[in-house]
Coordinates of C-alpha atoms in Angstrom, one line a residue:
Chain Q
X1 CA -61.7 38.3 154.5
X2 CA -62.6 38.1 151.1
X3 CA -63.2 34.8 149.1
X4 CA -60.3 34.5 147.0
X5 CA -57.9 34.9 149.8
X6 CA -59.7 32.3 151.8
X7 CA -59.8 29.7 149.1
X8 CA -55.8 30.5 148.8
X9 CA -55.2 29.9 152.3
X10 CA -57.0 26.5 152.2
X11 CA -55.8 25.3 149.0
X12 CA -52.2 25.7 150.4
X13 CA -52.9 24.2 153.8
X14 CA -54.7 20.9 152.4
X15 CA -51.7 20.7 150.1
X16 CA -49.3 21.1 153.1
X17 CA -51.4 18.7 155.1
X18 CA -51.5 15.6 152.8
X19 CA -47.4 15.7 152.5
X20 CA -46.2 17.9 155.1
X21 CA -42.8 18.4 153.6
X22 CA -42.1 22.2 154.2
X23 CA -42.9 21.6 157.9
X24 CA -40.5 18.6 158.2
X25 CA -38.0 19.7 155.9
X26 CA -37.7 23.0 158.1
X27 CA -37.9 21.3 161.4
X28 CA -34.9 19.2 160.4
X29 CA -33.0 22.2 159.3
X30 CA -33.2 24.5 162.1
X31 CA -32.7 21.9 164.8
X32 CA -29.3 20.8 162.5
X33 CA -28.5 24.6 162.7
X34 CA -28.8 24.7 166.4
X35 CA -27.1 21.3 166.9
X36 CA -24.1 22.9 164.2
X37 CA -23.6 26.1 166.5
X38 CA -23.5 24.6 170.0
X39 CA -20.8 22.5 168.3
X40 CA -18.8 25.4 166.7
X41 CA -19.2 27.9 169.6
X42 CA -19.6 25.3 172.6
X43 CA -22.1 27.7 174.7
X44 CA -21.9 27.4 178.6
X45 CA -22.6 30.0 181.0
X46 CA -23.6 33.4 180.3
X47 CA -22.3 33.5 177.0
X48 CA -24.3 31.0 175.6
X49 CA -27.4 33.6 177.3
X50 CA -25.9 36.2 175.0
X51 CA -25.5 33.8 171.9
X52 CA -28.8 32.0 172.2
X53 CA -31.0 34.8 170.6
X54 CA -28.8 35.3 167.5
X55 CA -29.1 31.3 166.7
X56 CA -33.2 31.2 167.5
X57 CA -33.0 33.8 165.3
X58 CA -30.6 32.8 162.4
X59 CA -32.2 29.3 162.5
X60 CA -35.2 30.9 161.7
X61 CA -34.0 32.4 158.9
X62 CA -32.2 29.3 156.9
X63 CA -35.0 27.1 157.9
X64 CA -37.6 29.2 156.5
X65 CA -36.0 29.2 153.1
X66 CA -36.7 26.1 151.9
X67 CA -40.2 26.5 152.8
X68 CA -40.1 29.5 150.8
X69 CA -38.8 28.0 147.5
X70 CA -41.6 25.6 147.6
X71 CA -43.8 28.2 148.5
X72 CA -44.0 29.1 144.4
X73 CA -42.1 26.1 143.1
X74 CA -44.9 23.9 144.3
X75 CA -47.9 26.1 141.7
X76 CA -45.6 25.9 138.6
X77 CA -46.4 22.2 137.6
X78 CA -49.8 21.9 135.6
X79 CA -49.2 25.5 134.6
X80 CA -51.2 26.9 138.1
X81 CA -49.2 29.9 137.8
X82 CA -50.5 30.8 134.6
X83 CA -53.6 29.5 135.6
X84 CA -53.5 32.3 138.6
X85 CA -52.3 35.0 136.7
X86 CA -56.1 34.4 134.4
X87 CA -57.6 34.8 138.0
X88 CA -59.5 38.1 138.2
X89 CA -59.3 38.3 141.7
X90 CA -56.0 40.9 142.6
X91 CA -52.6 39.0 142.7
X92 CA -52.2 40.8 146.8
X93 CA -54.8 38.3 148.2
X94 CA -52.8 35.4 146.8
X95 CA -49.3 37.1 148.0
X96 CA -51.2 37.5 151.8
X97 CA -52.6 34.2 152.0
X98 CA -49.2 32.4 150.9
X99 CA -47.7 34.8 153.4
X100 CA -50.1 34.1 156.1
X101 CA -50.3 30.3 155.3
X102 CA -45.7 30.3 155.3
X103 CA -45.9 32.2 158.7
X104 CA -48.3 29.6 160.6
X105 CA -46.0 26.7 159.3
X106 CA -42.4 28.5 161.0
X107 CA -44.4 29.6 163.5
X108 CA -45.0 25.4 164.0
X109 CA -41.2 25.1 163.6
X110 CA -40.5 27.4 166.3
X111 CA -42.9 25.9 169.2
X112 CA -41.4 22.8 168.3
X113 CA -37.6 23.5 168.1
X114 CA -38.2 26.0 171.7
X115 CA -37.9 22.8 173.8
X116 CA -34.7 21.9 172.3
X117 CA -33.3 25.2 172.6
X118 CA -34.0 25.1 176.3
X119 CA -31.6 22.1 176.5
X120 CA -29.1 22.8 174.6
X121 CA -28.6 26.2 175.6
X122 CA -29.6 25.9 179.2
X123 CA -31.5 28.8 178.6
X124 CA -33.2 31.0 181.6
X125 CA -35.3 33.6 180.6
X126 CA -33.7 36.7 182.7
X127 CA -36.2 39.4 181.1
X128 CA -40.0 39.7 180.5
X129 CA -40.9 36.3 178.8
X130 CA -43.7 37.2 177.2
X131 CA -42.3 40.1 175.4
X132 CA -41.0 37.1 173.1
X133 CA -44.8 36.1 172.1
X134 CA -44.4 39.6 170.4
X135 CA -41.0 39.4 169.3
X136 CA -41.0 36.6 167.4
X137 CA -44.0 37.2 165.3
X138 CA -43.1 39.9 163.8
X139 CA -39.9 38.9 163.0
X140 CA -41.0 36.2 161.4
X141 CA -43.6 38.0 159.4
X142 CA -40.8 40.1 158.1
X143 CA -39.2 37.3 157.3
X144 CA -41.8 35.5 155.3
X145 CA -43.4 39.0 154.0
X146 CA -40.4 39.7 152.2
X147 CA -39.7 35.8 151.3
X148 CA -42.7 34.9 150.1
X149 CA -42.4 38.3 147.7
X150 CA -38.9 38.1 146.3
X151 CA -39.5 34.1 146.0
X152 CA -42.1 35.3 143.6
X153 CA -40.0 37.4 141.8
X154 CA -36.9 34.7 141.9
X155 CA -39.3 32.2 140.2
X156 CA -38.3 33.2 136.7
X157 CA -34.8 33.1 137.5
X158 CA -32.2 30.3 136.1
X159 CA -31.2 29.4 139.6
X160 CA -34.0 30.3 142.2
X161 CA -33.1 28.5 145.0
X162 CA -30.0 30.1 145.2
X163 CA -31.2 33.9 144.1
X164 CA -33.8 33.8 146.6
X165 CA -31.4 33.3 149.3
X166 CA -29.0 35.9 148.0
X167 CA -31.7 39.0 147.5
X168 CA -33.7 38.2 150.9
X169 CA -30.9 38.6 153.2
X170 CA -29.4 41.4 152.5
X171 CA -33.1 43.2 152.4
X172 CA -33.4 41.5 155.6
X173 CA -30.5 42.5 157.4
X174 CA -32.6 45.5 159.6
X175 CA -35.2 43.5 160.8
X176 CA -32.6 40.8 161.9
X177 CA -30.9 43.2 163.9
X178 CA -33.9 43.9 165.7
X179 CA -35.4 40.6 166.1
X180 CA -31.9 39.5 167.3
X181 CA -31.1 42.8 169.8
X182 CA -34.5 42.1 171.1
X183 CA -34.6 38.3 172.3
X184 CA -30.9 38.8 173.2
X185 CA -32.3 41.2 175.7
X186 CA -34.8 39.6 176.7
X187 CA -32.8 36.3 177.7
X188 CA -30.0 38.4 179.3
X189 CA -32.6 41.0 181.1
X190 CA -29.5 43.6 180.3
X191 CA -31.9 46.4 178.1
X192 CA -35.0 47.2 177.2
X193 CA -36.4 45.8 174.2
X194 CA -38.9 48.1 173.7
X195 CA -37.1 50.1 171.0
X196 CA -36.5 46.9 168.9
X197 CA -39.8 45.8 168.9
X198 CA -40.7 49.2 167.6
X199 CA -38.3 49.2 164.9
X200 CA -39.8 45.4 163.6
X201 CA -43.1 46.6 163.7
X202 CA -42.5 49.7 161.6
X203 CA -40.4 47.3 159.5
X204 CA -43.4 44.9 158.8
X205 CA -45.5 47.6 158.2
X206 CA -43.6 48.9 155.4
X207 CA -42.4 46.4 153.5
X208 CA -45.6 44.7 154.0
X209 CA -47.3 47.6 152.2
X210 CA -45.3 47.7 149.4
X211 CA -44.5 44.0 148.2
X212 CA -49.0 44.3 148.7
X213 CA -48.2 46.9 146.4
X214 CA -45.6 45.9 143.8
X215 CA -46.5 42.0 144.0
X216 CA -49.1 42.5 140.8
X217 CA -45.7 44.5 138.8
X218 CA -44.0 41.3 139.8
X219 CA -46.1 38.7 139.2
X220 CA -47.1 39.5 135.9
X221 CA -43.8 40.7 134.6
X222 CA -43.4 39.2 131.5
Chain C
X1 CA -19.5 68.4 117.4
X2 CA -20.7 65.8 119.8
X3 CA -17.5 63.7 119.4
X4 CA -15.5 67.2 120.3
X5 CA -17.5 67.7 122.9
X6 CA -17.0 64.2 124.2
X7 CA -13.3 64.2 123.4
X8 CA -13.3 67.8 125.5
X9 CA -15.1 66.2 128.4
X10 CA -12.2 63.3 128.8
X11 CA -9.4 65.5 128.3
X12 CA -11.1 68.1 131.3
X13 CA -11.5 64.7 133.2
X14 CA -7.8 63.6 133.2
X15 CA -6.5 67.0 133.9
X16 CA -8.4 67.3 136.6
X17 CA -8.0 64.0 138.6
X18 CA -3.8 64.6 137.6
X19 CA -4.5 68.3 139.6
X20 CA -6.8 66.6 142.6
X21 CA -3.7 63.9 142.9
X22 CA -1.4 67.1 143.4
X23 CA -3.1 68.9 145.4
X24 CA -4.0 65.5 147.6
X25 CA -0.4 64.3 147.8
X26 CA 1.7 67.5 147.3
X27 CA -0.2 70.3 148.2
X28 CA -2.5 69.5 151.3
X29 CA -0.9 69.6 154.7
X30 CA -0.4 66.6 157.1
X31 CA -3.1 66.2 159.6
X32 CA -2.1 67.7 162.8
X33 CA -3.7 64.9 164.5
X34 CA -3.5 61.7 161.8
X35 CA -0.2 63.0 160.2
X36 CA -0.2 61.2 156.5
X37 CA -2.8 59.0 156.7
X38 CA -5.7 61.2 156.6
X39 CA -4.8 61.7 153.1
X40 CA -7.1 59.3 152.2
X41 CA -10.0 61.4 153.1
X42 CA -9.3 62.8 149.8
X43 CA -10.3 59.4 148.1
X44 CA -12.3 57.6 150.5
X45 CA -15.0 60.7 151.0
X46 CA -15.6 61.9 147.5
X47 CA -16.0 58.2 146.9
X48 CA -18.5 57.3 149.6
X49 CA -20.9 60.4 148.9
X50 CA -20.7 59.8 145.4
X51 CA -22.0 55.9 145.7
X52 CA -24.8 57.7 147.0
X53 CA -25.7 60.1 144.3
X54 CA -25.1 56.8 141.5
X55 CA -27.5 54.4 143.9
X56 CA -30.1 57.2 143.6
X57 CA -29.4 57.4 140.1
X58 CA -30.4 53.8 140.0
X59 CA -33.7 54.1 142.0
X60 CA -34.9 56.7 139.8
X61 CA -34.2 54.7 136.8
X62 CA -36.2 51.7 138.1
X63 CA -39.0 54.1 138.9
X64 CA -38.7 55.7 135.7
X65 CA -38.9 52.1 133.7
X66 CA -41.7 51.0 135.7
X67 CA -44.2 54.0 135.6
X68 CA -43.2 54.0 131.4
X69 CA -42.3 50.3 130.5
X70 CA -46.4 50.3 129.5
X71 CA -47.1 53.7 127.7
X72 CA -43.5 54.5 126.2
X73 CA -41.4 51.5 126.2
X74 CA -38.6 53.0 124.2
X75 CA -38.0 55.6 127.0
X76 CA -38.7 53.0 129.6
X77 CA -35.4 51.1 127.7
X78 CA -33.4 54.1 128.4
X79 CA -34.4 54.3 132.0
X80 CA -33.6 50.9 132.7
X81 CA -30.3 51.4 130.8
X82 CA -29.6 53.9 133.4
X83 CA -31.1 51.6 136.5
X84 CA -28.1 49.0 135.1
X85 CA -25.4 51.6 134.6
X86 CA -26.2 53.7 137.9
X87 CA -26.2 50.3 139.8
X88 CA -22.5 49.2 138.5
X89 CA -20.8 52.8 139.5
X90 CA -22.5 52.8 142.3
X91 CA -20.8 49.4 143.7
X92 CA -17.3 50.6 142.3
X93 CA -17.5 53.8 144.3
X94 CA -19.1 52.1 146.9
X95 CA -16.0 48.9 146.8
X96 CA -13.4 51.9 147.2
X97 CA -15.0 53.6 149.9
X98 CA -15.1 50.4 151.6
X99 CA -11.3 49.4 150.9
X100 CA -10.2 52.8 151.7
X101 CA -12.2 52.9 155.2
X102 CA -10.5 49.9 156.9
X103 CA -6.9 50.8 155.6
X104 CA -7.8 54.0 157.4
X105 CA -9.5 53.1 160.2
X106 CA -6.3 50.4 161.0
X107 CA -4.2 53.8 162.0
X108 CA -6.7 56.0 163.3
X109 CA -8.6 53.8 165.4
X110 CA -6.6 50.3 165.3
X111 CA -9.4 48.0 164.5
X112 CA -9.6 47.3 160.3
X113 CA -13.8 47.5 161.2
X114 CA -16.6 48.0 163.2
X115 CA -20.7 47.7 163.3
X116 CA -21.6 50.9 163.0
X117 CA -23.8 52.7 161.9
X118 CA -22.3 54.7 158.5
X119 CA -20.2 51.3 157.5
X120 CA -23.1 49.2 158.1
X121 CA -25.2 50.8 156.0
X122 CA -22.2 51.2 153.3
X123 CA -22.1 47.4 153.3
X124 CA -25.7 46.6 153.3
X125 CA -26.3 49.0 150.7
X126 CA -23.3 47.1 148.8
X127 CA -25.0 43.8 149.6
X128 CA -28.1 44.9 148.1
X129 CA -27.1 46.8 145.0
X130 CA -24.5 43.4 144.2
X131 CA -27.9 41.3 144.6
X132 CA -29.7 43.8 142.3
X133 CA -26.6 43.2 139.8
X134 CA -27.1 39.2 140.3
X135 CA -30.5 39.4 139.8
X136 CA -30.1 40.6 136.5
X137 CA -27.3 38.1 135.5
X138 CA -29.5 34.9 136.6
X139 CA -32.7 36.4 135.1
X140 CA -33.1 37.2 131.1
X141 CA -35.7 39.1 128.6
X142 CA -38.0 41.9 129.5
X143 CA -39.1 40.3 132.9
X144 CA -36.0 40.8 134.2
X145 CA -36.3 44.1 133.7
X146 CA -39.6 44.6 135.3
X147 CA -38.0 42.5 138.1
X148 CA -34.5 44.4 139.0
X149 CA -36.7 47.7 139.3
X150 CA -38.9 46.2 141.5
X151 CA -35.5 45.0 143.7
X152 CA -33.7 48.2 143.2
X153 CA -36.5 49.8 144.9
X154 CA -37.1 47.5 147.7
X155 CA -33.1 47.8 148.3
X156 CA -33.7 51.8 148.1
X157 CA -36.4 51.7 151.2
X158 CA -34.1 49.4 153.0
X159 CA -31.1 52.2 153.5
X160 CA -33.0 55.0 155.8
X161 CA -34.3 51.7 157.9
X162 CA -31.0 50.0 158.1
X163 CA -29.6 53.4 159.0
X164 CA -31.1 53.9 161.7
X165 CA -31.4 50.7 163.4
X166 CA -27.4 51.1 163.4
X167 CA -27.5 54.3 165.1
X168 CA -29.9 52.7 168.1
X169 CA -26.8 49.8 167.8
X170 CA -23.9 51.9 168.1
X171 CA -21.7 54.6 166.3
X172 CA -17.9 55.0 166.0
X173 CA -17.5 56.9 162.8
X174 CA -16.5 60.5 163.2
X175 CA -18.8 63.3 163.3
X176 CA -19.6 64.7 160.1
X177 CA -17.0 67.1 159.0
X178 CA -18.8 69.5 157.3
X179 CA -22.0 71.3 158.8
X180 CA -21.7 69.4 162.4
X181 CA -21.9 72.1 164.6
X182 CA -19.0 73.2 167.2
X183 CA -15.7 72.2 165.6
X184 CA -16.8 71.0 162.6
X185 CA -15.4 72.3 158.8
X186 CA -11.9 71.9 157.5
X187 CA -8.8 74.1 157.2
X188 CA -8.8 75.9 153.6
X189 CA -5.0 74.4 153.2
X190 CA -6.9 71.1 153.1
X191 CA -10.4 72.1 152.1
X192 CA -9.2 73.1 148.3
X193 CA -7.4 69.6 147.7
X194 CA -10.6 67.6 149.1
X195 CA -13.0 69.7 147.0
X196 CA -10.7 69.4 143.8
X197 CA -10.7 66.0 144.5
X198 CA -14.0 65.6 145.0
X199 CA -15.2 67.5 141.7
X200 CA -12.6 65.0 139.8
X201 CA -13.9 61.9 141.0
X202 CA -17.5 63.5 140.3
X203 CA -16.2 64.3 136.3
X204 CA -14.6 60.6 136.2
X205 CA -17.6 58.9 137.8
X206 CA -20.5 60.8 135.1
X207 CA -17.9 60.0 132.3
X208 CA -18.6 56.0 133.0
X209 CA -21.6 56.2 134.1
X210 CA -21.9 57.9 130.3
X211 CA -20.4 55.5 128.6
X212 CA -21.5 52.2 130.3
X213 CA -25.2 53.9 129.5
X214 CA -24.3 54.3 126.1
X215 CA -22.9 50.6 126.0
X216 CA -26.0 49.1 127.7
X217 CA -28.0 51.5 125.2
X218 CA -26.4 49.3 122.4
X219 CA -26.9 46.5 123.5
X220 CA -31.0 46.7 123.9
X221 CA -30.5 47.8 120.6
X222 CA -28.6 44.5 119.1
X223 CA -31.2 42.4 121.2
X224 CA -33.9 44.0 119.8
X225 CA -32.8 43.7 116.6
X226 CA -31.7 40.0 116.6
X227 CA -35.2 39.1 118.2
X228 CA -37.0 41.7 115.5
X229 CA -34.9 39.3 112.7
X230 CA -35.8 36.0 114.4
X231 CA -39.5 36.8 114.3
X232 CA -39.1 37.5 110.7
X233 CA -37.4 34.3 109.4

């Protein structure tokens, strides 16, 4: 691990530490999304089995947003963005640690909303449990890989916070299928994830590769 | 001579999509199976494939725009001129594949939609290629430029993947037609009409894809000038 990319990675977890408002702000926001869709679909029984992965999932993906927004928003006062762009280190170790630094904190988010998913879903774990220690990482990474990335390149935009939300999603849309197919399966023990898990980790591979890639293109795009 | 050649071009265009409505409506058999509603094959596939070919006009003008936008940045314009105009046929094919699907499906299969994999894919790829479009009305100036290639390629790399995730899901569409193997291939009464109609949608398709070029062309030019006469004031 070079310097650069460890000075990053600290510089955006003190920050996170002395205010802690990505992590709270998320927290709030995916445990209203799973209180919202018990309402709406009033799970019991099997189907709220079948239901449960597609919420964890979807959650996930709101919450993480506003986390993401910040993730840029936060380096434009006191001109730090223009202040990184000077920095003759390569713009892919800032892009990874911003990425790696935005997957510990929903990683945080979902140990602590897991409990409360239990309860409200009166979830049993039919499958392989563990398989979800796999899962969810890497849909997560492909969530915050690509977020942190088109964030980035949202940052210029008149409305960001919106934009941001409107290009990830679509670009998403794959790996959500798989991250969702893949817990669903592993609550209901009906198939075998295996394929799925696949599928995310070529998923993450590629698209990790190319925003490394394309993030200098994007970052100084002027 | 170019205006001739342009007039020509139009007039060819017009005759032609009158003659693929003939042969579509007047000429073609009913399907022995679907009776008159697999007419719509004659819109709804020469529509769909041909989304395709504009979205890949699209990528290869963002890939053109970025390699250039350094070392030729006239050319580069032109690239992203066609990036833009590629993009915006693209999602009107792809909106009439999509509107012509469902009325279809409701007869042949009675549901107006499904998840699988060939729609999915259609959507996505008209989620992404209407984001590419936003993306460029939020954002201004040359960044934004740099910026839409960047999406439109992203979006490209997303198609194969979404793809085939879908066909792991599930698949109802039919088989391909053409080159499927055992059964496959359509009777010549009805294989004229759909490649007459096809060619005509192709003709009417490059003729807007021409001129919203051309129009996009014009305006880089106006911008360039205004900013060229701002600077100089």
């Amino acid at each position: 691990m070079t310097r650069a990319l460890w000075s990053h990675l600290v510089k955006d977890l003190r920050i996170e530490w002395r205010s802690l408002d990505a992590i709270i702000s998320m927290l709030f926001f995916s445990g209203l999304v799973v209180v919202l869709f018990s309402i709406a679909f009033d799970p019991r029984g099997a189907f709220s089995q079948q239901i449960a992965g597609g919420v964890l999932c979807v959650a996930t993906m709101f919450a993480s947003v506003s986390a993401l927004n910040q993730a840029w928003a936060r380096e434009i006062r006191h001109q730090v963005m223009d202040a990184q762009r000077m920095v003759p280190s390569p713009g892919a170790e800032l892009l990874l640690a911003k990425v790696i630094v935005n997957f510990f904190f929903v990683t945080i988010v979902q140990i602590a909303l897991a409990p409360f998913f239990v309860v409200f879903y009166n979830l049993r774990i039919v499958g392989q449990a563990w398989l979800l220690l796999l899962v969810l990482p890497l849909g997560t990474w492909a969530l915050v890989s690509n977020g942190v990335f088109f964030a980035a390149l949202s940052m210029s935009s008149r409305n960001r916070e919106l934009l941001l939300s409107l290009i990830l999603f679509p670009i998403f849309i794959p790996a959500l299928l798989a991250m969702v197919q893949a817990t669903t399966s592993i609550f209901t023990g009906d198939s075998d994830p295996t394929l799925w898990i696949k599928m995310l980790f070529g998923y993450d591979i590629i698209f990790t590769t190319v925003s490394l890639l394309l993030f200098d293109v994007v970052f100084h795009a002027e | 001579m170019k205006k001739i050649a342009i007039g020509l071009y139009v007039i060819v265009t017009v005759v032609l999509l009158a003659w693929g409505y003939y042969q579509a409506i007047y000429v073609a058999p009913n399907d022995a199976m679907q009776g008159e509603i697999a007419r719509i094959i004659y819109y709804h596939v020469p529509h769909a494939s041909l989304s395709f070919i504009f979205f890949g006009v699209s990528l290869v003008g963002s890939i053109g725009f970025l390699t250039l936008r350094r070392s030729h940045p006239d050319r580069a314009q032109s690239y992203d001129a066609w990036a833009l105009a590629g993009a915006e046929i693209g999602v009107v094919f792809c909106t009439i594949a999509l509107i012509t699907g469902p009325i279809w499906a409701r007869r042949a299969w009675g549901i107006w939609w499904t998840w699988d994999a060939r729609l999915t894919t259609t959507l996505v790829l008209w989620l992404i290629y209407v984001s590419y479009l936003l993306l460029r009305r939020f954002s201004a100036g040359p960044q934004m430029q740099t910026l839409a290639a960047v999406l439109g390629i992203f979006g490209a790399l997303d198609v194969p993947i979404v793809y085939m995730s879908n066909r792991w899901w599930r698949t109802q569409h039919p088989a391909p037609v053409f080159g499927g193997g055992e059964g496959s291939g359509m009777a010549t009464s009805m294989l004229y009409p759909f490649l007459w109609n096809m060619l005509a949608w192709f003709a009417w398709g490059v003729l807007i894809l021409g001129i919203r070029f051309y129009v996009e062309r014009h305006h880089q030019k106006i911008a360039a000038a205004e900013a060229k006469a701002a600077l100089e004031a």
